[in-house]
mmCIF file of N, CA and C in Angstrom:
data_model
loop_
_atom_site.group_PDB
_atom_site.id
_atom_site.type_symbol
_atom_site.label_atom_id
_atom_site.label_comp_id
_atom_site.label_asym_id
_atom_site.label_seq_id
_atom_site.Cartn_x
_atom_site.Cartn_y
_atom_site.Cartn_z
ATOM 1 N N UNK D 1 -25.702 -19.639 7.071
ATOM 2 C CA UNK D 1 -25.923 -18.344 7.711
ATOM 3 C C UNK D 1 -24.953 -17.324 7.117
ATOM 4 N N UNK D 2 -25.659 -16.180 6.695
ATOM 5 C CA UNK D 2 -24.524 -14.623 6.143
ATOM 6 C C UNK D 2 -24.704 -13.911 7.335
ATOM 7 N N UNK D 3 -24.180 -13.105 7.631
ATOM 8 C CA UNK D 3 -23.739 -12.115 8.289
ATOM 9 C C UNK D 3 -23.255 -11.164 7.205
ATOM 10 N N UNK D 4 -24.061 -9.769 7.475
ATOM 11 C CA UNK D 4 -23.741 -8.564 6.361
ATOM 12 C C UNK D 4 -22.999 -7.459 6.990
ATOM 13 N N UNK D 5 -22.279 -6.635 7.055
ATOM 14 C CA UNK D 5 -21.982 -5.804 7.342
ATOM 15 C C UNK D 5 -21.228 -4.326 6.056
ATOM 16 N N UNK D 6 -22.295 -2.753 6.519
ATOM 17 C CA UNK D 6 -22.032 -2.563 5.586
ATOM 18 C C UNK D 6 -20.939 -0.906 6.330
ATOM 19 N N UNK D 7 -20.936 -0.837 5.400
ATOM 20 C CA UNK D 7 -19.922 0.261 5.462
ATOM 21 C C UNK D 7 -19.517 1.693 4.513
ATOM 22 N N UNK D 8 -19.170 2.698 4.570
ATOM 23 C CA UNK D 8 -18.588 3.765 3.515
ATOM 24 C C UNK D 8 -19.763 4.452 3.516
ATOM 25 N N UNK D 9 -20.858 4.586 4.371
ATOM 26 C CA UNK D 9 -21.756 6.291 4.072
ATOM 27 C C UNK D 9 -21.268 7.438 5.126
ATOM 28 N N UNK D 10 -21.854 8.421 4.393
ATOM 29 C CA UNK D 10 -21.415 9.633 4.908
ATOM 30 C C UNK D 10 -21.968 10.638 4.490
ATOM 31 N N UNK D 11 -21.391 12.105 4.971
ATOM 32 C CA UNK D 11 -22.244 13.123 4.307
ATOM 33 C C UNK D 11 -21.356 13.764 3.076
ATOM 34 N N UNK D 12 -22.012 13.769 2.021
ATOM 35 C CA UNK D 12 -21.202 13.994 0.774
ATOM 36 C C UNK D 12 -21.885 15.375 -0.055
ATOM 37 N N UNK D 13 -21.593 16.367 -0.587
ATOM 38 C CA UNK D 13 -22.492 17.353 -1.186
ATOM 39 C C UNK D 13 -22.969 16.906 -2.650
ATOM 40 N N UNK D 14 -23.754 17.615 -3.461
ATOM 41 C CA UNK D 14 -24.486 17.261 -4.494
ATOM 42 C C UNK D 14 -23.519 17.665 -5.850
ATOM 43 N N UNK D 15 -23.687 16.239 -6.366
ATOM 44 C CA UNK D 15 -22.649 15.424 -7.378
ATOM 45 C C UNK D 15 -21.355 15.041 -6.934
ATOM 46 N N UNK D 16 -21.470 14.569 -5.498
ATOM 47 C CA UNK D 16 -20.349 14.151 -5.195
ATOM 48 C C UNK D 16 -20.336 12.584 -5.360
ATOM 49 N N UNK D 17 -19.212 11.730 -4.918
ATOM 50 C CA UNK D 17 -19.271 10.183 -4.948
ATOM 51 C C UNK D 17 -19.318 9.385 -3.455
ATOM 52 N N UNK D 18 -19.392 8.066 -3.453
ATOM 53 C CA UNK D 18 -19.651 7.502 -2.301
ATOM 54 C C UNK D 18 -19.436 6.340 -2.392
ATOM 55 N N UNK D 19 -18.464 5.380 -2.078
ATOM 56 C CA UNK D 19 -18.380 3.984 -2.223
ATOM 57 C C UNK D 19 -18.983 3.052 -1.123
ATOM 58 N N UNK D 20 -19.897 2.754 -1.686
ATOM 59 C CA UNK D 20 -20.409 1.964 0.244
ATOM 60 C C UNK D 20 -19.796 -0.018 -0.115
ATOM 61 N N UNK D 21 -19.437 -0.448 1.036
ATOM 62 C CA UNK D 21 -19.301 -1.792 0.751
ATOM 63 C C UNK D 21 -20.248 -2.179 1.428
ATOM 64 N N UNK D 22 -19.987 -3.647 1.499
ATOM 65 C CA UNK D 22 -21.030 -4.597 1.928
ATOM 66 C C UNK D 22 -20.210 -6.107 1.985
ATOM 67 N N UNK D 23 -19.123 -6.140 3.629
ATOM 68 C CA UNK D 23 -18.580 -7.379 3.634
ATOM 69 C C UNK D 23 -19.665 -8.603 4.029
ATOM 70 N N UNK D 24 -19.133 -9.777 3.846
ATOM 71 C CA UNK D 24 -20.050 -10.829 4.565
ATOM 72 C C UNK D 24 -19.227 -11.661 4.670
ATOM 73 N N UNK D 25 -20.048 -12.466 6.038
ATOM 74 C CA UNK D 25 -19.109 -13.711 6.483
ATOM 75 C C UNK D 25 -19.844 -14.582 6.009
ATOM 76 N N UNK D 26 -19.057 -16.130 6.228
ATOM 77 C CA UNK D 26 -19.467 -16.835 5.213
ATOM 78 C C UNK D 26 -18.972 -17.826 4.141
ATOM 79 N N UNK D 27 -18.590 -18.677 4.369
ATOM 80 C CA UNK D 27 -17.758 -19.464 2.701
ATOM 81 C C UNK D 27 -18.286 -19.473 1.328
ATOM 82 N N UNK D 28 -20.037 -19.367 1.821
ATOM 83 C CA UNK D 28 -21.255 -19.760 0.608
ATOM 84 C C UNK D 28 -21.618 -18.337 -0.163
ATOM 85 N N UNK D 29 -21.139 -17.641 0.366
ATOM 86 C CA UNK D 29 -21.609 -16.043 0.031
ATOM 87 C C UNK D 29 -21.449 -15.816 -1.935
ATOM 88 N N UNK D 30 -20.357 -16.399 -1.826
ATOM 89 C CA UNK D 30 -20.016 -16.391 -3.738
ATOM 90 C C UNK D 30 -21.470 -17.294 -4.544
ATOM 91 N N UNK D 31 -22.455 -17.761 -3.986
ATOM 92 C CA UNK D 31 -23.272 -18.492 -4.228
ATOM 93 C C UNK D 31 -24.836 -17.846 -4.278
ATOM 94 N N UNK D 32 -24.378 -16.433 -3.327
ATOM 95 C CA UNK D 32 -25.501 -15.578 -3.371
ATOM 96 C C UNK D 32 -26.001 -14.564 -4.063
ATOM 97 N N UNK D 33 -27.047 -14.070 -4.666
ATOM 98 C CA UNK D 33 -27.363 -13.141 -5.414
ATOM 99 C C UNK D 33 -27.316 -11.845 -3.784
ATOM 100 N N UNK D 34 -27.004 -10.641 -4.612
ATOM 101 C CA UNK D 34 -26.679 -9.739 -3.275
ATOM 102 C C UNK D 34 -27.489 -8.458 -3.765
ATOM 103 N N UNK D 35 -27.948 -7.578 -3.281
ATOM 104 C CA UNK D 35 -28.739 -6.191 -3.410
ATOM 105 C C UNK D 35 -28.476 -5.274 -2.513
ATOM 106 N N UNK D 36 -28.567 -3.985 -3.558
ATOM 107 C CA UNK D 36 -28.790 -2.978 -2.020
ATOM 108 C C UNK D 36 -30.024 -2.307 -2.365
ATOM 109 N N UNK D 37 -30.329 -1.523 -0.989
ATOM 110 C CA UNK D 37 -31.481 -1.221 -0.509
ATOM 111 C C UNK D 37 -31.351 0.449 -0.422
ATOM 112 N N UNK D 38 -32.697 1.287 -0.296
ATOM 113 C CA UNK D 38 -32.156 2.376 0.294
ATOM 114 C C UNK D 38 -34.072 2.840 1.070
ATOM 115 N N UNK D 39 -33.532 3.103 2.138
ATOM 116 C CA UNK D 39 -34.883 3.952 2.588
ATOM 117 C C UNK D 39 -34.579 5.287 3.380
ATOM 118 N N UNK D 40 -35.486 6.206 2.766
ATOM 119 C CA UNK D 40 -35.741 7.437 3.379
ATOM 120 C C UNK D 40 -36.162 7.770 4.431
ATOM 121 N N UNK D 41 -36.602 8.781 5.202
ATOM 122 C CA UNK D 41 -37.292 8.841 5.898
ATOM 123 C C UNK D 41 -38.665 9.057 5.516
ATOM 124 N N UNK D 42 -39.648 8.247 6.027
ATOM 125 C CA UNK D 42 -41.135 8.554 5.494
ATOM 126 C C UNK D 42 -41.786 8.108 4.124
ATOM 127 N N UNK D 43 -40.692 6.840 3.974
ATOM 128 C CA UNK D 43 -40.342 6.755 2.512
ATOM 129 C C UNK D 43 -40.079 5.103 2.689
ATOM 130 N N UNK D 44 -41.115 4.628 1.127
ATOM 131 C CA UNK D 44 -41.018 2.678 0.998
ATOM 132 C C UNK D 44 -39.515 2.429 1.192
ATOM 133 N N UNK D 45 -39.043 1.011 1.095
ATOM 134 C CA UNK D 45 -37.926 0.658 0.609
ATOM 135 C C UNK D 45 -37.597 0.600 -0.592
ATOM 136 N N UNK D 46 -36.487 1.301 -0.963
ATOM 137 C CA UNK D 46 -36.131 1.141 -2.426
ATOM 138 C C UNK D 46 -35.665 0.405 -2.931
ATOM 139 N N UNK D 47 -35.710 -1.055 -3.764
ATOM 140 C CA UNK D 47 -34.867 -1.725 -4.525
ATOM 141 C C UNK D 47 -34.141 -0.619 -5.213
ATOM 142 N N UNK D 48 -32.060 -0.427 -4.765
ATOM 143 C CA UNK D 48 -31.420 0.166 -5.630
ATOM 144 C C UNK D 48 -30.493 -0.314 -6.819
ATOM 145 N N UNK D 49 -30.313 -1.735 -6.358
ATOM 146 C CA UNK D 49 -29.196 -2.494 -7.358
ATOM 147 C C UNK D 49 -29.539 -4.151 -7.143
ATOM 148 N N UNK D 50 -28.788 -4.898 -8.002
ATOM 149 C CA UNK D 50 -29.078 -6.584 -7.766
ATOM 150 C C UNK D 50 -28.016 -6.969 -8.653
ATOM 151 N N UNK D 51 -27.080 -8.073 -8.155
ATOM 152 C CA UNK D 51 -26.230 -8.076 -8.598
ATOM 153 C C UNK D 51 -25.878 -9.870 -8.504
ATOM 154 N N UNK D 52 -25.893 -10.572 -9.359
ATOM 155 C CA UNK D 52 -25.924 -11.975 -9.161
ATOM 156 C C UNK D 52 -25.050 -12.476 -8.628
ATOM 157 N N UNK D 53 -24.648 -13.897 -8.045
ATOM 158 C CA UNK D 53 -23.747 -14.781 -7.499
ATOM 159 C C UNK D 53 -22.538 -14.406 -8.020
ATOM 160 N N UNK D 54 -22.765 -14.356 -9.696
ATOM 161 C CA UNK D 54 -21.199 -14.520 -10.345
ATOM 162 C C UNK D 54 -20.660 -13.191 -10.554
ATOM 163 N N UNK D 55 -21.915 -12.092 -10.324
ATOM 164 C CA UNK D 55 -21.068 -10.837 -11.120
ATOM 165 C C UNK D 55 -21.616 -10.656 -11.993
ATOM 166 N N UNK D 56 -22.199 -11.299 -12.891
ATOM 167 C CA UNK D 56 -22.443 -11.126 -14.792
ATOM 168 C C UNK D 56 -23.279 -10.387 -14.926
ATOM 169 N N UNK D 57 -24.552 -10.393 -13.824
ATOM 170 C CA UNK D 57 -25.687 -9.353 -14.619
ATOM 171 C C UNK D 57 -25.798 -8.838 -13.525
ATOM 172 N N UNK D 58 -26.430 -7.576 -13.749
ATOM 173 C CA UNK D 58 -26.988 -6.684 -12.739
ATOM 174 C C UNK D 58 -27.735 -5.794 -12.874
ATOM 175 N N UNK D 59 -28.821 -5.783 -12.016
ATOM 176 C CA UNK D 59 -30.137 -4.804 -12.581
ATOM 177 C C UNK D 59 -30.095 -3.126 -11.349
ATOM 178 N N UNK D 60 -30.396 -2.152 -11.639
ATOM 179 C CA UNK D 60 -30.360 -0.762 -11.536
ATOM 180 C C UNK D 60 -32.373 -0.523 -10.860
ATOM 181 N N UNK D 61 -32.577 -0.276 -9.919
ATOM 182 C CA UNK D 61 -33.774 1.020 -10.516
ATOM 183 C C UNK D 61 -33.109 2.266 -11.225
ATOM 184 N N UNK D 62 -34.411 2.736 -12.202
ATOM 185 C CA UNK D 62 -34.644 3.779 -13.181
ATOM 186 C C UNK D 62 -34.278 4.950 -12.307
ATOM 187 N N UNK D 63 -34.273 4.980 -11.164
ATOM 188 C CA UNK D 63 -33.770 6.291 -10.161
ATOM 189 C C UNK D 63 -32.107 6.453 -10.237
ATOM 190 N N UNK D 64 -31.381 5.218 -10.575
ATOM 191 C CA UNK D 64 -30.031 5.494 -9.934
ATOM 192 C C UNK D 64 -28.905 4.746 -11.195
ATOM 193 N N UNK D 65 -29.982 4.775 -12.367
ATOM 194 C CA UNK D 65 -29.131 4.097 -13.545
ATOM 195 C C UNK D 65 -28.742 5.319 -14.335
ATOM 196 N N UNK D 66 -27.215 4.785 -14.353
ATOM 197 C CA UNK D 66 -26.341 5.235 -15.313
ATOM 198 C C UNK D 66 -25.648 6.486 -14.091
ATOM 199 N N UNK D 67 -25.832 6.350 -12.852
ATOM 200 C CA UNK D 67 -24.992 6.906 -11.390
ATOM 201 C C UNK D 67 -24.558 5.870 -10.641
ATOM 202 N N UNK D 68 -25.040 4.749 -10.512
ATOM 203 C CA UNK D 68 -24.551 3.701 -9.130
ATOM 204 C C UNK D 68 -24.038 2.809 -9.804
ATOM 205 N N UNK D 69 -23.162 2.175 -9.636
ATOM 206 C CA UNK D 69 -22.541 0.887 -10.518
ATOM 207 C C UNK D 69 -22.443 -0.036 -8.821
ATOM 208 N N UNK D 70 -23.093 -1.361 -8.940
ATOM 209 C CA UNK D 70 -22.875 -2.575 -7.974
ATOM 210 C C UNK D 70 -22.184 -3.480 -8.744
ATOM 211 N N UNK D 71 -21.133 -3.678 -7.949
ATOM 212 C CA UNK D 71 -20.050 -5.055 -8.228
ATOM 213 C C UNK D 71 -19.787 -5.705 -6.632
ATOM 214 N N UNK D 72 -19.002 -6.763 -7.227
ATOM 215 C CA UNK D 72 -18.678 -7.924 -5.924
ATOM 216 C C UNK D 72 -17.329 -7.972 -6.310
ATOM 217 N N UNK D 73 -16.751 -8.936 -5.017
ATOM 218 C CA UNK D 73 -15.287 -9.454 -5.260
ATOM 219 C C UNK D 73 -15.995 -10.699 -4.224
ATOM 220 N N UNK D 74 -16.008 -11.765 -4.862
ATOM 221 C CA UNK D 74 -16.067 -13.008 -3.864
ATOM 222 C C UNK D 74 -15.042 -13.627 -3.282
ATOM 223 N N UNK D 75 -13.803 -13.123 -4.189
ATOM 224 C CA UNK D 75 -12.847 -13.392 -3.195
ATOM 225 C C UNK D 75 -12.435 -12.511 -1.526
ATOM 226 N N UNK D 76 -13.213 -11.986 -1.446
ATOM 227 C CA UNK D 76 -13.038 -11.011 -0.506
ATOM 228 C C UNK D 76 -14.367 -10.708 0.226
ATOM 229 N N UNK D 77 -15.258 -11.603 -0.353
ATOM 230 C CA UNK D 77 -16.808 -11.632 0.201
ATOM 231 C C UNK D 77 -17.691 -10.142 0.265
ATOM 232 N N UNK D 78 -17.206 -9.694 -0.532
ATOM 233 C CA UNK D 78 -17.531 -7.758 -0.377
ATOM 234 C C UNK D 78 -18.577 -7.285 -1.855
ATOM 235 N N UNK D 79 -19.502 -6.878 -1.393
ATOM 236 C CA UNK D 79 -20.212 -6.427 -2.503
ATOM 237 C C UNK D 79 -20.147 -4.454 -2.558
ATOM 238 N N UNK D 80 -20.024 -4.397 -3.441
ATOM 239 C CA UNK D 80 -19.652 -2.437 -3.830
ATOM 240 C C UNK D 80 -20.851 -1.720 -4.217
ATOM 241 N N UNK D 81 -20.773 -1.068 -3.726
ATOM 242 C CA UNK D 81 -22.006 0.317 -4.345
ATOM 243 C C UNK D 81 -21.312 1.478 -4.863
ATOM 244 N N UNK D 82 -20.763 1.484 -5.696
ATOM 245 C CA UNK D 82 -20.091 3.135 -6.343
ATOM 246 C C UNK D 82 -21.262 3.767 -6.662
ATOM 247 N N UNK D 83 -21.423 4.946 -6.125
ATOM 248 C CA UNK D 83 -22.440 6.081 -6.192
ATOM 249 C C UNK D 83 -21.787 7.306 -6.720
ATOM 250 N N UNK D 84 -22.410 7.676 -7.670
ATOM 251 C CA UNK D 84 -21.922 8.811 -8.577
ATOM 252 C C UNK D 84 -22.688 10.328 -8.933
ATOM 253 N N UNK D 85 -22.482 11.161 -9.017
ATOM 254 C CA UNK D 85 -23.194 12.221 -9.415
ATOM 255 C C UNK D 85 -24.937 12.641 -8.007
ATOM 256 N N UNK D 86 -23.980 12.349 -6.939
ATOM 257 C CA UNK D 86 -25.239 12.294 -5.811
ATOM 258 C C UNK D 86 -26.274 13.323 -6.064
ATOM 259 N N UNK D 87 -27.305 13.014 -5.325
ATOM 260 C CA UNK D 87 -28.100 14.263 -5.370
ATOM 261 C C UNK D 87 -28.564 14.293 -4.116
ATOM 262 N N UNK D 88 -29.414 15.262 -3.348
ATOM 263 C CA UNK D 88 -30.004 15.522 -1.831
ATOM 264 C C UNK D 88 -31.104 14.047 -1.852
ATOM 265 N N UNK D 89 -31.890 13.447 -2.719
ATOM 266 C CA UNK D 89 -32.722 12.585 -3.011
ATOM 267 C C UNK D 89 -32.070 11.203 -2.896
ATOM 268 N N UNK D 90 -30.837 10.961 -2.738
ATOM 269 C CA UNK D 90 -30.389 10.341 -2.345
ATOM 270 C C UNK D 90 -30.148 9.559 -1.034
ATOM 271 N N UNK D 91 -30.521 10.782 -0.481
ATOM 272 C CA UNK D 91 -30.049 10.788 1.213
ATOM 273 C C UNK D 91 -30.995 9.356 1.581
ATOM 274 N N UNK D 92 -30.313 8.601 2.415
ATOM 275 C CA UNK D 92 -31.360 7.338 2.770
ATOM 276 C C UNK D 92 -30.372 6.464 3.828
ATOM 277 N N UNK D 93 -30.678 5.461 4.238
ATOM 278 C CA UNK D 93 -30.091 4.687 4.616
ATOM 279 C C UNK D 93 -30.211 3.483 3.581
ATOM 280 N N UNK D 94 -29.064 2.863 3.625
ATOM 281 C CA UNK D 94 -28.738 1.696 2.422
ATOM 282 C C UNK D 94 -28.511 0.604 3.020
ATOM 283 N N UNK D 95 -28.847 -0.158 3.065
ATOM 284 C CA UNK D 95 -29.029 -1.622 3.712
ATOM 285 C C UNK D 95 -28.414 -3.180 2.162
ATOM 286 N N UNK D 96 -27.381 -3.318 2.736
ATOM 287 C CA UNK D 96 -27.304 -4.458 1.635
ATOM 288 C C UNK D 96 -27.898 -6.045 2.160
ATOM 289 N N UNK D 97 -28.215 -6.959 1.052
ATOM 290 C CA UNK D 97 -29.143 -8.289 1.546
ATOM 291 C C UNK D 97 -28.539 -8.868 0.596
ATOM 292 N N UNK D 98 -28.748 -10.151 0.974
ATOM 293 C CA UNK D 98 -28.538 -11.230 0.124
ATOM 294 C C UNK D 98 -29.723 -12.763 -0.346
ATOM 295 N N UNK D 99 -29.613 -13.092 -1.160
ATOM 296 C CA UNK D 99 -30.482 -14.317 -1.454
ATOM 297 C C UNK D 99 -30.127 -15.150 -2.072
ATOM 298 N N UNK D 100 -30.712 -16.686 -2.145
ATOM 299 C CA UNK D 100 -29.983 -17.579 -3.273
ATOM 300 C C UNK D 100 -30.964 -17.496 -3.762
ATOM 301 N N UNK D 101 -30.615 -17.354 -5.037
ATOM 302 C CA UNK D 101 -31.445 -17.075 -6.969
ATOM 303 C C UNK D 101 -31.713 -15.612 -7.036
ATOM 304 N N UNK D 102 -31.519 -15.337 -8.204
ATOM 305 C CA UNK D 102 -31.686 -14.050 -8.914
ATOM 306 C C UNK D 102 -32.984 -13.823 -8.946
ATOM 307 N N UNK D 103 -34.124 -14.445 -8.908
ATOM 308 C CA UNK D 103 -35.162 -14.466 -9.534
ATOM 309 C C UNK D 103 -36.128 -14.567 -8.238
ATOM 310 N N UNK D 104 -35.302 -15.012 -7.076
ATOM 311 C CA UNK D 104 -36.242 -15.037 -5.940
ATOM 312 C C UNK D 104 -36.610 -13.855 -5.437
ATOM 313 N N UNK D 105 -37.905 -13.650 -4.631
ATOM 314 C CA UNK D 105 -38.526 -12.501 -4.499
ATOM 315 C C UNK D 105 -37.798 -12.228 -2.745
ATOM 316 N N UNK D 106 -37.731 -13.248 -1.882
ATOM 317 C CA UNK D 106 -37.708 -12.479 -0.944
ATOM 318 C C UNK D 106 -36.153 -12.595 -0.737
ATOM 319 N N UNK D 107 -35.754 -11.423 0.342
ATOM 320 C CA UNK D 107 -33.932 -11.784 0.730
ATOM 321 C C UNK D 107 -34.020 -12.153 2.085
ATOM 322 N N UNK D 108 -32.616 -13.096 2.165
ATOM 323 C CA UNK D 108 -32.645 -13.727 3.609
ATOM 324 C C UNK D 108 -31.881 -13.010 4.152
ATOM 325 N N UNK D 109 -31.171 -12.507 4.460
ATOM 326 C CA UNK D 109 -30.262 -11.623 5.014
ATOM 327 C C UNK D 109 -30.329 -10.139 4.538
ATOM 328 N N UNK D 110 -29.559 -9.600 5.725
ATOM 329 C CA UNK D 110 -29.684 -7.983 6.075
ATOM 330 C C UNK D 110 -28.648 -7.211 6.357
ATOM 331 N N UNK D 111 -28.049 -6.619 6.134
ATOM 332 C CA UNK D 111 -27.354 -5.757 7.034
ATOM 333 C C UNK D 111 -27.865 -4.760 7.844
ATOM 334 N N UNK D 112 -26.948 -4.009 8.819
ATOM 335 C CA UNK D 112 -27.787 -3.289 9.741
ATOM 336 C C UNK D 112 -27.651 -1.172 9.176
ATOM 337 N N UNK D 113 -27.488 -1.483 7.974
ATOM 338 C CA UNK D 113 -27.535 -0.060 7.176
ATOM 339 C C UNK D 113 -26.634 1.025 7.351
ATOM 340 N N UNK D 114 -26.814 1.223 6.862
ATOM 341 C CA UNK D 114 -25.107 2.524 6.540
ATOM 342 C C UNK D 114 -25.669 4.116 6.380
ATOM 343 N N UNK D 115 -25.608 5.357 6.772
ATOM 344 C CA UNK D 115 -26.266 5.896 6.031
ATOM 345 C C UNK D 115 -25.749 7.151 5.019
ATOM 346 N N UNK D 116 -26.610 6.994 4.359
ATOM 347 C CA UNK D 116 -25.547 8.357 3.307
ATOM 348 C C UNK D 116 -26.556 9.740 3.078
ATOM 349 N N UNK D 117 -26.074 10.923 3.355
ATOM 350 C CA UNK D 117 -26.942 12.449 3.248
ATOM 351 C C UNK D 117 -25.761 13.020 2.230
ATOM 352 N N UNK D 118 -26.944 13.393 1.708
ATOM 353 C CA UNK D 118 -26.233 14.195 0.436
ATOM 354 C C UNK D 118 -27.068 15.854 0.581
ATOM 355 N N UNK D 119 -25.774 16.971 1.204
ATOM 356 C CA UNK D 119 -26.302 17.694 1.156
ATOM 357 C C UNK D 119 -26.242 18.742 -0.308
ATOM 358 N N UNK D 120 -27.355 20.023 0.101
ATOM 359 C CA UNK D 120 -27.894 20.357 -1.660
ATOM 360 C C UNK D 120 -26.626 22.051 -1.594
#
């Protein structure tokens, strides 16, 4: 069982930054592939980042590459969202999840979302 909890949104203006974490409880957590999420209002869920067990690879949507950098510290069970160069399109709530395998489609865990407005 994970337990997610996320943290660091807020209201930030346009091109500002935003570090959101994403602690979890847990011993097995270093074992999990981890993601964050973002939804709008009125708006799908966004796959925003994916970031494997170890750290090594990590995939972006085309919306937020080369602005969001996702990293982990497993020693500290915490996965990072550095958000960079915001824009109002941003604004969403961000939900981080976790799964075992990179490659698996669905996530077992949730957090209960953070939210970040980026005003223009």
């Amino acid at each position: 069982q994970v337990q997610l909890v996320e943290s660091g949104g807020g209201l930030v203006q346009t091109g500002g930054s935003l570090r959101l974490s994403c602690a979890a409880s847990g011993r097995t957590f270093s074992t999990y592939t981890a993601g964050w999420f973002r939804q709008a209002p009125g708006k799908q869920r966004e796959q925003v980042a994916t970031i494997s067990s170890s750290g090594s690879t990590a995939d972006y949507a085309d919306s937020v590459k080369g602005r969001f950098t996702i990293s982990r510290d497993n020693a500290k069970n915490t996965v990072y969202l550095q958000m960079n160069s915001l824009a109002p399109e941003d604004t969403a709530v961000y939900y981080c999840a976790a799964k075992r395998g990179y490659y698996r489609q669905e996530y077992e865990y949730w957090g209960q979302g953070t939210q970040v407005t980026v005003s223009s």
